[in-house]
Amino acid sequence: MNPLLLGFDLLLSTTLLGLALAALTSREPRRGVILFIAFGLLLALVWARLRAPDLALAEAAIGAGLTGALMLSAARRAARRR
Amino acid sequence: MSHEILLTQLLYGSAGLLFFLLGAWSFISHEPLWRKLIALNIMGAGVFHVLVAVVYRGLDTPPDPVPHALVLTGIVVAVSATALALAFGRRLDREEPEQTSDVQGVDDREDGTHA
C-alpha cells in the first residue's frame, strides 16, 4: 500500500468534489463556468492517474477547453439578460 | 497489491457515483439553461468515472481499452450535445421577446422557459 499515492487520490477526489459542488451551486454564470473549466482540467488529471492518457488529452482539449469556451459565451449572454 | 487496486477502484467509483447524484440533483432543481448544462456535464463525468475506475488494473498492467473507447466517444458526444443545447437556447432567446408585450411578462416567461 503506497501512502503517497493514496493521499494523492484522496486529495484529488475531495478537490474535485468541492469544485463540482461549487460549480453546481454558483448563482453567477461566469463564476460557475470557470469553476466547471477547473473541474474539467482536474478530471483530466484523474484520467491520467487511472492509466487513460488518451482520455486525459481529450478531456483537457474538448471537455474543458471547447465546452468551456462555448459556455463562457453563453454565460456572457445570460449575465447580460439579467 | 490487489487491495490497493480495489481501494482505488472503490474511491474513484464512489466519487463518480457522487458526481452523478450531485449533477442529477442540480439538473432537476435549477432553472437556467447554463446551470442545467453544467449539471448534465458533471453527470456525464460521474458515469465516465465509474467506467474508467472499473477497468483500472493497477499502475503496471494495462487496463481494458473498450470502456476507454466508450468514454472517449462519450466525451465528444457530451460536447456536441452541449453545443446543440446552447444553439437551441440562443434561438429561443431570439424568438421569445417578440411574443409578449409587457416587460414583466417577458421577464417571467424568459426565466421559466429557458430553464
Short mmCIF file of C-alpha atoms in Angstrom, two decimals:
data_model
loop_
_atom_site.label_atom_id
_atom_site.label_comp_id
_atom_site.label_asym_id
_atom_site.label_seq_id
_atom_site.Cartn_x
_atom_site.Cartn_y
_atom_site.Cartn_z
CA MET A 1 0.00 0.00 0.00
CA ASN A 2 1.51 3.25 -1.12
CA PRO A 3 0.52 6.06 1.30
CA LEU A 4 1.69 8.80 -1.05
CA LEU A 5 -0.48 7.54 -3.88
CA LEU A 6 -3.46 7.11 -1.55
CA GLY A 7 -3.00 10.67 -0.29
CA PHE A 8 -2.90 11.95 -3.85
CA ASP A 9 -6.09 10.03 -4.68
CA LEU A 10 -7.91 11.40 -1.66
CA LEU A 11 -6.74 14.96 -2.31
CA LEU A 12 -7.75 14.78 -5.96
CA SER A 13 -11.18 13.31 -5.19
CA THR A 14 -12.05 15.81 -2.47
CA THR A 15 -10.86 18.77 -4.57
CA LEU A 16 -12.92 17.51 -7.49
CA LEU A 17 -16.00 17.08 -5.31
CA GLY A 18 -15.57 20.56 -3.87
CA LEU A 19 -15.20 22.06 -7.35
CA ALA A 20 -18.28 20.22 -8.61
CA LEU A 21 -20.33 21.39 -5.66
CA ALA A 22 -19.12 24.98 -6.09
CA ALA A 23 -19.83 24.94 -9.84
CA LEU A 24 -23.30 23.48 -9.33
CA THR A 25 -24.34 25.89 -6.57
CA SER A 26 -22.88 29.06 -8.09
CA ARG A 27 -25.51 31.67 -8.97
CA GLU A 28 -23.32 33.83 -11.17
CA PRO A 29 -22.92 32.38 -14.71
CA ARG A 30 -19.31 33.39 -15.31
CA ARG A 31 -18.14 32.07 -11.97
CA GLY A 32 -19.94 28.76 -12.41
CA VAL A 33 -18.49 28.21 -15.88
CA ILE A 34 -14.94 28.99 -14.75
CA LEU A 35 -15.33 26.55 -11.86
CA PHE A 36 -16.57 23.96 -14.35
CA ILE A 37 -13.46 24.51 -16.52
CA ALA A 38 -11.25 23.96 -13.47
CA PHE A 39 -13.26 20.80 -12.75
CA GLY A 40 -12.63 19.53 -16.29
CA LEU A 41 -8.88 20.13 -16.06
CA LEU A 42 -8.65 18.24 -12.77
CA LEU A 43 -10.75 15.48 -14.34
CA ALA A 44 -8.04 15.16 -16.99
CA LEU A 45 -5.60 14.57 -14.12
CA VAL A 46 -7.85 11.75 -12.86
CA TRP A 47 -7.83 10.06 -16.28
CA ALA A 48 -4.02 10.27 -16.35
CA ARG A 49 -3.93 8.73 -12.86
CA LEU A 50 -6.22 5.86 -13.92
CA ARG A 51 -3.96 4.95 -16.86
CA ALA A 52 -6.06 6.54 -19.61
CA PRO A 53 -3.80 9.22 -21.15
CA ASP A 54 -5.89 9.37 -24.34
CA LEU A 55 -8.92 10.32 -22.26
CA ALA A 56 -6.84 12.87 -20.37
CA LEU A 57 -5.87 14.60 -23.61
CA ALA A 58 -9.43 14.51 -24.98
CA GLU A 59 -10.88 15.79 -21.70
CA ALA A 60 -8.41 18.68 -21.41
CA ALA A 61 -8.86 19.76 -25.03
CA ILE A 62 -12.52 19.00 -25.70
CA GLY A 63 -14.18 18.60 -22.32
CA ALA A 64 -12.60 21.56 -20.57
CA GLY A 65 -11.42 23.72 -23.47
CA LEU A 66 -14.18 23.53 -26.06
CA THR A 67 -17.10 23.18 -23.62
CA GLY A 68 -15.63 25.96 -21.52
CA ALA A 69 -15.37 28.32 -24.47
CA LEU A 70 -18.93 27.52 -25.60
CA MET A 71 -20.32 28.00 -22.11
CA LEU A 72 -18.38 31.21 -21.49
CA SER A 73 -20.05 32.84 -24.47
CA ALA A 74 -23.44 31.58 -23.27
CA ALA A 75 -22.71 32.80 -19.74
CA ARG A 76 -21.97 36.28 -21.05
CA ARG A 77 -25.37 36.36 -22.73
CA ALA A 78 -27.07 35.02 -19.60
CA ALA A 79 -25.38 37.68 -17.47
CA ARG A 80 -26.37 40.45 -19.89
CA ARG A 81 -30.00 39.34 -19.89
CA ARG A 82 -30.40 39.53 -16.13
CA MET B 1 -1.33 -5.20 -4.32
CA SER B 2 -4.82 -6.39 -5.10
CA HIS B 3 -6.16 -4.47 -2.12
CA GLU B 4 -4.61 -1.28 -3.41
CA ILE B 5 -6.27 -1.70 -6.81
CA LEU B 6 -9.62 -2.42 -5.17
CA LEU B 7 -9.30 0.63 -2.93
CA THR B 8 -8.53 2.88 -5.92
CA GLN B 9 -11.46 1.45 -7.84
CA LEU B 10 -13.75 1.98 -4.87
CA LEU B 11 -12.54 5.53 -4.27
CA TYR B 12 -12.94 6.74 -7.84
CA GLY B 13 -16.10 4.72 -8.41
CA SER B 14 -17.84 6.20 -5.40
CA ALA B 15 -16.63 9.67 -6.40
CA GLY B 16 -18.23 9.07 -9.80
CA LEU B 17 -21.48 7.99 -8.17
CA LEU B 18 -21.46 11.16 -6.07
CA PHE B 19 -20.87 13.28 -9.18
CA PHE B 20 -23.81 11.63 -10.90
CA LEU B 21 -26.10 12.23 -7.92
CA LEU B 22 -24.97 15.85 -7.49
CA GLY B 23 -25.46 16.50 -11.18
CA ALA B 24 -28.90 14.88 -11.22
CA TRP B 25 -30.00 16.94 -8.23
CA SER B 26 -28.77 20.14 -9.81
CA PHE B 27 -30.26 19.24 -13.19
CA ILE B 28 -33.69 18.77 -11.64
CA SER B 29 -33.72 21.64 -9.18
CA HIS B 30 -32.05 24.56 -11.01
CA GLU B 31 -33.83 26.65 -13.62
CA PRO B 32 -31.39 28.43 -16.00
CA LEU B 33 -30.08 26.66 -19.09
CA TRP B 34 -26.38 27.16 -18.35
CA ARG B 35 -26.81 25.62 -14.88
CA LYS B 36 -28.62 22.62 -16.36
CA LEU B 37 -25.82 22.15 -18.88
CA ILE B 38 -23.10 22.23 -16.22
CA ALA B 39 -25.14 19.71 -14.24
CA LEU B 40 -25.51 17.47 -17.31
CA ASN B 41 -21.77 17.57 -17.97
CA ILE B 42 -20.98 16.72 -14.36
CA MET B 43 -23.44 13.81 -14.51
CA GLY B 44 -21.56 12.56 -17.56
CA ALA B 45 -18.26 12.95 -15.74
CA GLY B 46 -19.65 10.72 -12.99
CA VAL B 47 -20.56 7.99 -15.45
CA PHE B 48 -17.11 8.23 -17.07
CA HIS B 49 -15.53 7.99 -13.61
CA VAL B 50 -17.32 4.73 -12.90
CA LEU B 51 -16.49 3.25 -16.32
CA VAL B 52 -12.79 4.09 -16.09
CA ALA B 53 -12.47 3.10 -12.43
CA VAL B 54 -13.98 -0.33 -13.02
CA VAL B 55 -11.33 -1.30 -15.60
CA TYR B 56 -8.38 0.07 -13.61
CA ARG B 57 -5.85 -2.74 -13.05
CA GLY B 58 -3.02 -1.05 -11.18
CA LEU B 59 -0.18 1.11 -12.37
CA ASP B 60 1.80 -1.66 -14.10
CA THR B 61 -0.90 -3.57 -16.01
CA PRO B 62 -2.71 -2.01 -18.96
CA PRO B 63 -6.50 -1.65 -18.49
CA ASP B 64 -9.25 -2.90 -20.80
CA PRO B 65 -9.36 -0.48 -23.76
CA VAL B 66 -13.02 -0.97 -24.70
CA PRO B 67 -14.56 1.16 -21.89
CA HIS B 68 -11.89 3.78 -22.61
CA ALA B 69 -13.09 3.95 -26.20
CA LEU B 70 -16.67 4.29 -24.96
CA VAL B 71 -15.70 7.12 -22.65
CA LEU B 72 -13.80 8.87 -25.45
CA THR B 73 -16.90 8.72 -27.60
CA GLY B 74 -18.96 9.91 -24.65
CA ILE B 75 -16.79 13.00 -24.15
CA VAL B 76 -17.22 14.01 -27.78
CA VAL B 77 -20.97 13.36 -27.71
CA ALA B 78 -21.34 15.38 -24.49
CA VAL B 79 -19.63 18.35 -26.10
CA SER B 80 -21.80 18.21 -29.21
CA ALA B 81 -24.95 17.85 -27.09
CA THR B 82 -23.91 20.89 -25.07
CA ALA B 83 -23.29 22.90 -28.24
CA LEU B 84 -26.69 21.87 -29.64
CA ALA B 85 -28.46 22.84 -26.42
CA LEU B 86 -26.74 26.23 -26.39
CA ALA B 87 -27.70 26.84 -30.02
CA PHE B 88 -31.33 25.96 -29.25
CA GLY B 89 -31.25 28.23 -26.20
CA ARG B 90 -29.91 31.12 -28.25
CA ARG B 91 -32.60 30.58 -30.88
CA LEU B 92 -35.31 30.57 -28.22
CA ASP B 93 -33.91 33.78 -26.75
CA ARG B 94 -34.11 35.43 -30.13
CA GLU B 95 -37.67 34.34 -30.83
CA GLU B 96 -39.20 34.78 -27.41
CA PRO B 97 -39.31 38.56 -26.67
CA GLU B 98 -41.47 39.33 -29.70
CA GLN B 99 -44.40 37.29 -28.46
CA THR B 100 -45.16 39.24 -25.26
CA SER B 101 -45.66 42.96 -24.89
CA ASP B 102 -45.28 43.91 -21.22
CA VAL B 103 -41.81 43.90 -19.69
CA GLN B 104 -42.81 41.99 -16.56
CA GLY B 105 -44.31 39.20 -18.61
CA VAL B 106 -41.17 38.90 -20.72
CA ASP B 107 -39.05 38.52 -17.63
CA ASP B 108 -41.26 35.82 -16.19
CA ARG B 109 -41.54 33.96 -19.46
CA GLU B 110 -37.80 34.04 -20.03
CA ASP B 111 -36.96 32.69 -16.64
CA GLY B 112 -39.50 29.91 -16.96
CA THR B 113 -38.97 28.68 -20.49
CA HIS B 114 -35.24 28.83 -20.97
CA ALA B 115 -34.57 26.88 -17.89
#
